Structure formats: C-alpha cells, structure tokens
Amino acid sequence: MTITHNLGFPRIGAKRELKFSLENFWKGQEAAESLLTTGRELRQRHWRQQSVLDRVPVGDFSLYDQVLDMSMTLGHVPERAARLGGSELDTYFRVARGRSAGDSNGVAAGEMTKWFDTNYHYIVPEFTADTDFELNPERLLTQLEEAKAASVRAKPVIIGPVTYLSLGKAKDDSDPLQLLERLLPAYSALLDQLVAAGADWVQIDEPVLVTDLDERWQDALRTAYATLGQSTARLLLTTYFGRLGDNLPLACELPVAGLHLDTTQSRVEADDAIARLPDDRVLSLGVVDGRNIWKADLGDRLDWLEPLHHRLGDRLWLAPSCSLLHVPVDVTNERKLDPEIRSWLSFALQKLEELRVLARALNEGRESVGTELAENAQAIDSRRQSDRVRQPSVRDAVANITPALGQRQSPYAERAKKQSAFLKLPDYPTTTIGSFPQTKDIRQTRLKFRKGELDEGTYLNLMRENIAYAVTEQEKLGLDVLVHGEAERNDMVEYFGEQLDGYAFSQFGWVQSYGSRCVKPPILYGDITRPRAMTVDWIRYAQSLTRQPLKGMLTGPVTILNWSFVRDDQPRSDTCYQIALAIREEVLDLEKAGVRIIQIDEAALREGLPLRRSDWQTYLDWAVTAFRIAANGVQDETQIHTHMCYSEFNDIIESIADMDADVITIETSRSDMELLDAFDHFQYPNEIGPGVYDIHSPNTPSEDHIVELMAKAAERIPRERLWINPDCGLKTRQWEEVRPALANMVNAAKQLRQD
Ligand code: GLN
Ligand code: ZN
C-alpha cells in the first residue's frame, strides 16, 4: 500500500482566524486563553481536513513561526527576552515582535529573514559561542496528546539540527557548527520523548540539503544522523524547495528510515535515490506542488508513478513537494472567481484530495477513481486549450525579442549629458521613492470605491485631491523631482495585475508572510496584455500641477513576477518577458505624455535568486533582460530610475549595472553608506541615490546626519552622480513625520551644494 502524508498545513486559517485572534490578543482585547483556544480549534479542524491522508503532520502549527517554535523547544531564547520572565507566551511574543523602548520591558525583536526562496519570513535564531540548549518538549507533546485524543494518525514534525543551525546567525564571531555537539543530546531526548508519547515516524526537515553545502556542513549532517539514527523513532528525512543535486548521495547514505524528495523540478532524482537507497528505506515523493496553486495533472503523475510503485511497493509514500504553508486553504471558498479559471486551481485541501486519488489509483487501480481522474483530465485539458491562456500575438512578440529591444539609443555617458541639459537639475538632486503617507482617509476612499459605495467620478476627484496635496507639499519642501504619491495604489503588484489581462484575483487566497501578516498574491494564469494605459492619467494630472519634473512610477516585470502565483506551463522567464513587454508599452505611453523621468521599481529582484549559486546567472540574465526590455525603449533625454530596497549588492552588482538604469535608488542608511563599497569597487558607472534615512523608523533624521552620510557617499561615488532620497517609499509614515524629515533632507542638499 502506498501511504499518503502531508508535510505541513497552512495555520492561519481559511478566513485568517489566527491572524485576527493574534492581533486582538496583542491589542489586549483578547485573553491568552482565547488565543490558545483559537490555536487548538484550528489544529483540530486542520487535522480533520487532512484525515483523507494516512499520516497527518503534528507540530507544524505555530502561533507565529515554526523556527521560533523550534528555538523554544530547544530552550534557546535570546537572553534579553528570557531575562524578563513572565509566561512562556510572553517570552515567545517578546522574541517574535519585541517591545518598544518606551516600555519598561523594552526589548528588540529577533531578526526576521526569508525562509529559503519563499516569501515566508522566520525569526532568526541567535547564537554565540556559549549558546546552550535545554529541551522543552511541552508544545510538541501537548499537540501530540491532542492529536491522539482526536484519533489522528500523527506524524510529529521538527526542523532538523543542521538546518536549524544553518538558519541562525552568530552574534559573536563564533561558528554555529561548533554547537552541534551540544545540540544533539537535546534532539535525541526529544525523539525519545516523542516515541514514548506514541509517535513512530517523525518528520525531520533538512531543507538545507537543497542548498550548496561545503564539506563541513556535509560532515555535520553525517555526525548528526549518526547519532539521531540510533533513536527508536523512525526518521523521515525531509527535503524540499528543489533538487538535491550533488547532495543526493549524502542524503541517501544517512542512516534514517525514509527520505522525502521534492520532485517538482526533477523526476530523475527519484530514480537516482531508488538506486542508492538501501532497500528497507521508505522513499516519499513530493508529487504535487506545495508552492503553487495549479491542479496537478494526475494522469501524467500516474504514468510516471505506476512503474515506481511497481518497484517500490509499500516503500513508496506520496506527499506534497513541501509544506502547504505556502498556498491558501480552500479554493471552493472562491465564489467570485471565474468558474473556468477556478476549475484549474488547487489550494491546500484540493492538493490533499489529489494525493488521495493518486494513492488510490496506485493501490487499487485507476478504475477505482475513474470519475475523479476524468474530472481532473478535463480541467487540465480546459486549461491547456483555453484561448484565455494563449494569445498568439503575445507569444509572437516574445519569440521576436531581440537584444536591440533592451538597448538604449546611446551609452550612459552620452545620455547623461542630454538628460542634464534637458532636465537642468542641480547637483545632489533630491527626490523620494514614490509613495506618500497612505492616510486612513485614502484607504477608506479606495475601499468604498471597491465596494461600489463611491461612483467613479467622486473617487477620481478624491484621489486627485490627494495627489494635488502631495505635489503641493513637495513643492513647499523644495524637492527637485516630484512624485504623485501613489494614493490610488493598494499594493505595488496588485495594482498592475488588476489592469493587465491574464491575471485573476482570489478573495481568500491568503498566504502567511510572517506572524499575522498575510499576502494575497495575484494569480497570473494567461498570456499578459495591457488593454489600456495604467498610470498615464494620474501622472499626467500630477505633472499638470507643477513645473518641477514629475517622476512616473511603475513596478518592474521581475517584481510583478516574483510576487504573484505564476503559471507552471511555461518557463518563468517567458512569463517575465510578457510582463516586460506590457510595462514597456506603459513606459512609452508615459514618455509620449511628456513624463521624462520614469522609475521602474524592482524591489523583489534579489529575492528571486535561486537557492543554488550555479543557477544564479541564468536567473539574473533573464531578469535583467526583462528589465531592459521594459525600460530601454525610451529616448536618450528620458531618464530611467529603478529602486531596490535592500542592502546586499556585492554578489549581483554586475547584473545591477547591466540593467543600465540612469539612476538607481537603494537602501543604505542603516549600513552607514558602507554598502556603496560594492558600487565603488565595481566602478558602477551610472547615478545612485543612496537612501539617507530609514523609513521604517519614526525618527526624524537630522540635517547634519544626512550631510555626514552623503559625505561618506561622496568618498565612494563622484558627487555629480549622487542623488539624495529616503531608503524607500513613505506610505507607512504620517505626514507629521515626513515633512520635517524631507525638509532636513532638502536643507542637507543645499548645504552640500555650497561645499
Ligand atoms: N514606489 C514604491 C513606494 O514608494 C516602492 C516600494 C518598494 O520598493 N517596496 O512605495
Ligand atoms: Zn523600497
């Protein structure tokens, strides 16, 4: 019998119940007991929903983050938070969210970073040479107890020791791997306790195996599993988010009871693993995509799996490729979604059903699930053949892309002269990144319009008032290049998705980003076209109000791609090129409307980097090509800006330069301009606006501080190529904070111009 199981289930709740409960609890409007009840109820519900499977994960539920949970389980909490005492829940949220300095118990939150190449963020464990671990298995044991009481066929889930160490950061110069020896006894004890509590299989996640591992990390895995392999627990060593590649032999040699592989990128690895694994090992294959929302082609899966099942028999298990944390819960809630498109989709619950059908077909023959398979085949066919998915003209356009399309008329040095003659900007020009405060008023106006409570005319007028306000304020402040302020935009990707054909939107397609924060990625299902201009009227209106140059504001193709659920029936690069062609049309329309400075944001370019270094260049090549296609159709006098709000450029600087934007604005204030070293060493040739203040903080940067920062910048980049701007957009700030900050920024520029 082929066994089905799941690696993890979305915990936020189909209607985001956990989010609301958490936020009420944080506001003091809900008692701890009530939050814990919400958690318990969600677990019970989710276990019931997963009961179509043979084994159900337990311990994957988290009130905030699964890595923080693991830190708590290992008794490893930053000293600054542990010291303050209080309940365990207090400590937990103290690490997760911090407490403001104004509070007598002020404490900084744990750092957050991206979970592998997903958009989920975890709380980074903090290590020092003295870090100690002390097992605290209560959470897992309680949940296991709950599961047993509910007759759940439970499989506890934990993060493996080597992945855990790799996720953390040393706060001194120590080497986290030195902690392995101290960590393993805690893991051994945990496994013993889980077995004593009735567990047989334990899922131990080591996604670090899909990343580049040097010998030390490979040895760490050998050491760890030499110890943990002695436990009476049957360990399912679980990898996900990609191919094992050169780590495959290692993964197969570790002394565990089973191995889980993500096969979405490579089916060959399943064969390799079968050839290498001793024949008492279970091989669990991730056969439905746990990170995307398309129905799996079950016929195709069965054609592939049937021979494997023949060879492996009971040793073959089936699962999603990774935890379903990264997809929404239930597509049947999507009543407003076009029924044809909905029929192509599969959220978490539907993916479990796919697994059930696959296993039944393997165990009892395809006839036993004939109806389900026929329905699936029909949906797959409908998607493949729908003329809503394929637009011949778009496909032709992508096929006909030539390097010339991404080429500016002249090299930067020549363009710069023309731009400076045309735009007549002073030295150290000042500008902002695009958005101005999204006041309650603005958000309510947009919401009312969405709900149909405001007619279009009234809505347009109200938005124009906001734009006019932002423009006037910027003029009063004396900024050089103005923006319209983005009042009409809910989100920098959704706003464009809504206006492009080829996109659909869910109502409840929420995915956890971190803690209670969720995102609802738009669904890119078809070839992309731009039926009409998307931003031109707004920008033209803003420009009509001022004689200062106004900067048009767009989101770039790579960012739109990376923040959407995208189609799996063509390479990501092709989808990206399609978006790029649509944005290019918008750029050219803006130029035609007299907008001669255009910013194309690529906030998500870096986060799209593949996990393996060897895949980086391919990604960067097509990503940069896409940007160039979007940006570079303009005349020399038109100035292209791009913006990236992060601070790691060292390893991608060559590609950034290759984008050939006339001006790039980046986040630098927190790194004290040191990040400009990367640009300096590379002799980055174009203009740079290094952010001079952190927009995440309500503090007003002083004029002197800005002057100081820019002086440091000028040591690295010639002053004629420097701009002055904040780190990122100002939408989360208040006007009361923005005004003095920008006033200081403008004064700093004046001071610098006199030097
Ligand atoms: N133009 C956008 C803004 O100012 C950029 C946001 C971002 O980079 N994340 O809000
Ligand atoms: Zn930004």
PDB file of N, CA and C in Angstrom, residues 2 15 43 93 148 154 159 164-165 207 276 319 353 370 414 453 474 496 539 551 571 587 619 630 654 685 744:
ATOM      1  N   THR A   2       0.591   2.133  -0.954  1.00  0.00           N
ATOM      2  CA  THR A   2       1.255   3.433  -0.935  1.00  0.00           C
ATOM      3  C   THR A   2       0.617   4.306   0.135  1.00  0.00           C
ATOM      4  N   LYS A  15     -10.143  31.623   6.867  1.00  0.00           N
ATOM      5  CA  LYS A  15     -10.645  33.004   6.962  1.00  0.00           C
ATOM      6  C   LYS A  15      -9.699  33.841   7.835  1.00  0.00           C
ATOM      7  N   ARG A  43      -6.101  23.662  14.926  1.00  0.00           N
ATOM      8  CA  ARG A  43      -5.407  22.367  14.789  1.00  0.00           C
ATOM      9  C   ARG A  43      -6.405  21.238  14.586  1.00  0.00           C
ATOM     10  N   PHE A  93       6.310  35.958  22.353  1.00  0.00           N
ATOM     11  CA  PHE A  93       5.978  37.134  21.534  1.00  0.00           C
ATOM     12  C   PHE A  93       7.003  38.258  21.692  1.00  0.00           C
ATOM     13  N   LYS A 148      -3.728  12.565  19.474  1.00  0.00           N
ATOM     14  CA  LYS A 148      -4.097  11.190  19.829  1.00  0.00           C
ATOM     15  C   LYS A 148      -5.546  11.130  20.287  1.00  0.00           C
ATOM     16  N   ALA A 154      -0.909  10.582  13.748  1.00  0.00           N
ATOM     17  CA  ALA A 154       0.002  11.726  13.861  1.00  0.00           C
ATOM     18  C   ALA A 154       1.435  11.394  13.456  1.00  0.00           C
ATOM     19  N   ILE A 159      12.166  20.656  12.869  1.00  0.00           N
ATOM     20  CA  ILE A 159      13.245  21.112  11.994  1.00  0.00           C
ATOM     21  C   ILE A 159      14.518  20.394  12.427  1.00  0.00           C
ATOM     22  N   TYR A 164      18.566  23.745  11.382  1.00  0.00           N
ATOM     23  CA  TYR A 164      18.364  24.725  12.455  1.00  0.00           C
ATOM     24  C   TYR A 164      19.609  25.591  12.638  1.00  0.00           C
ATOM     25  N   LEU A 165      20.760  24.958  12.693  1.00  0.00           N
ATOM     26  CA  LEU A 165      21.998  25.739  12.870  1.00  0.00           C
ATOM     27  C   LEU A 165      22.250  26.647  11.660  1.00  0.00           C
ATOM     28  N   PRO A 207      15.810  20.928   4.865  1.00  0.00           N
ATOM     29  CA  PRO A 207      15.849  21.548   3.534  1.00  0.00           C
ATOM     30  C   PRO A 207      17.224  22.120   3.187  1.00  0.00           C
ATOM     31  N   ARG A 276      20.209   4.310  -5.018  1.00  0.00           N
ATOM     32  CA  ARG A 276      21.172   4.428  -3.922  1.00  0.00           C
ATOM     33  C   ARG A 276      20.642   3.974  -2.565  1.00  0.00           C
ATOM     34  N   ALA A 319       3.375  12.676  -1.116  1.00  0.00           N
ATOM     35  CA  ALA A 319       3.155  13.890  -0.319  1.00  0.00           C
ATOM     36  C   ALA A 319       3.192  15.098  -1.246  1.00  0.00           C
ATOM     37  N   GLU A 353      -6.657  16.100  -1.641  1.00  0.00           N
ATOM     38  CA  GLU A 353      -7.546  15.227  -2.408  1.00  0.00           C
ATOM     39  C   GLU A 353      -6.801  14.621  -3.607  1.00  0.00           C
ATOM     40  N   GLY A 370     -12.026   6.420 -11.209  1.00  0.00           N
ATOM     41  CA  GLY A 370     -12.278   6.812 -12.599  1.00  0.00           C
ATOM     42  C   GLY A 370     -12.906   8.196 -12.726  1.00  0.00           C
ATOM     43  N   GLU A 414      26.701  59.470 -22.735  1.00  0.00           N
ATOM     44  CA  GLU A 414      26.071  60.407 -23.681  1.00  0.00           C
ATOM     45  C   GLU A 414      24.677  60.797 -23.241  1.00  0.00           C
ATOM     46  N   GLU A 453     -19.464  51.830  -3.155  1.00  0.00           N
ATOM     47  CA  GLU A 453     -20.148  52.867  -2.376  1.00  0.00           C
ATOM     48  C   GLU A 453     -19.813  54.269  -2.866  1.00  0.00           C
ATOM     49  N   GLN A 474       5.339  68.718  -1.697  1.00  0.00           N
ATOM     50  CA  GLN A 474       6.699  68.518  -2.207  1.00  0.00           C
ATOM     51  C   GLN A 474       7.268  69.829  -2.740  1.00  0.00           C
ATOM     52  N   PHE A 496      -1.026  46.721 -10.628  1.00  0.00           N
ATOM     53  CA  PHE A 496      -0.762  46.480 -12.055  1.00  0.00           C
ATOM     54  C   PHE A 496      -1.446  45.194 -12.526  1.00  0.00           C
ATOM     55  N   ILE A 539      -0.435  60.336 -13.642  1.00  0.00           N
ATOM     56  CA  ILE A 539       0.862  61.019 -13.673  1.00  0.00           C
ATOM     57  C   ILE A 539       0.724  62.336 -14.440  1.00  0.00           C
ATOM     58  N   LYS A 551       8.136  62.419 -11.644  1.00  0.00           N
ATOM     59  CA  LYS A 551       8.668  61.082 -11.943  1.00  0.00           C
ATOM     60  C   LYS A 551       7.513  60.083 -12.020  1.00  0.00           C
ATOM     61  N   PRO A 571       8.277  28.529 -18.954  1.00  0.00           N
ATOM     62  CA  PRO A 571       9.338  28.979 -18.051  1.00  0.00           C
ATOM     63  C   PRO A 571       9.001  30.345 -17.448  1.00  0.00           C
ATOM     64  N   VAL A 587       5.673  52.467 -20.331  1.00  0.00           N
ATOM     65  CA  VAL A 587       6.796  53.412 -20.281  1.00  0.00           C
ATOM     66  C   VAL A 587       6.732  54.346 -21.491  1.00  0.00           C
ATOM     67  N   TYR A 619      19.197  33.058 -13.942  1.00  0.00           N
ATOM     68  CA  TYR A 619      18.112  33.917 -13.464  1.00  0.00           C
ATOM     69  C   TYR A 619      18.427  35.394 -13.711  1.00  0.00           C
ATOM     70  N   ALA A 630      11.640  46.336 -20.587  1.00  0.00           N
ATOM     71  CA  ALA A 630      10.625  47.241 -20.057  1.00  0.00           C
ATOM     72  C   ALA A 630      11.094  48.691 -20.145  1.00  0.00           C
ATOM     73  N   GLU A 654      27.232  43.251 -10.826  1.00  0.00           N
ATOM     74  CA  GLU A 654      27.445  43.267 -12.259  1.00  0.00           C
ATOM     75  C   GLU A 654      26.105  43.290 -13.001  1.00  0.00           C
ATOM     76  N   PRO A 685      28.889  52.645 -13.106  1.00  0.00           N
ATOM     77  CA  PRO A 685      29.042  53.827 -13.937  1.00  0.00           C
ATOM     78  C   PRO A 685      27.900  54.847 -13.882  1.00  0.00           C
ATOM     79  N   ASN A 744      14.683  68.427   6.266  1.00  0.00           N
ATOM     80  CA  ASN A 744      16.103  68.273   6.602  1.00  0.00           C
ATOM     81  C   ASN A 744      16.895  67.734   5.425  1.00  0.00           C
TER      82      ASN A 744
END
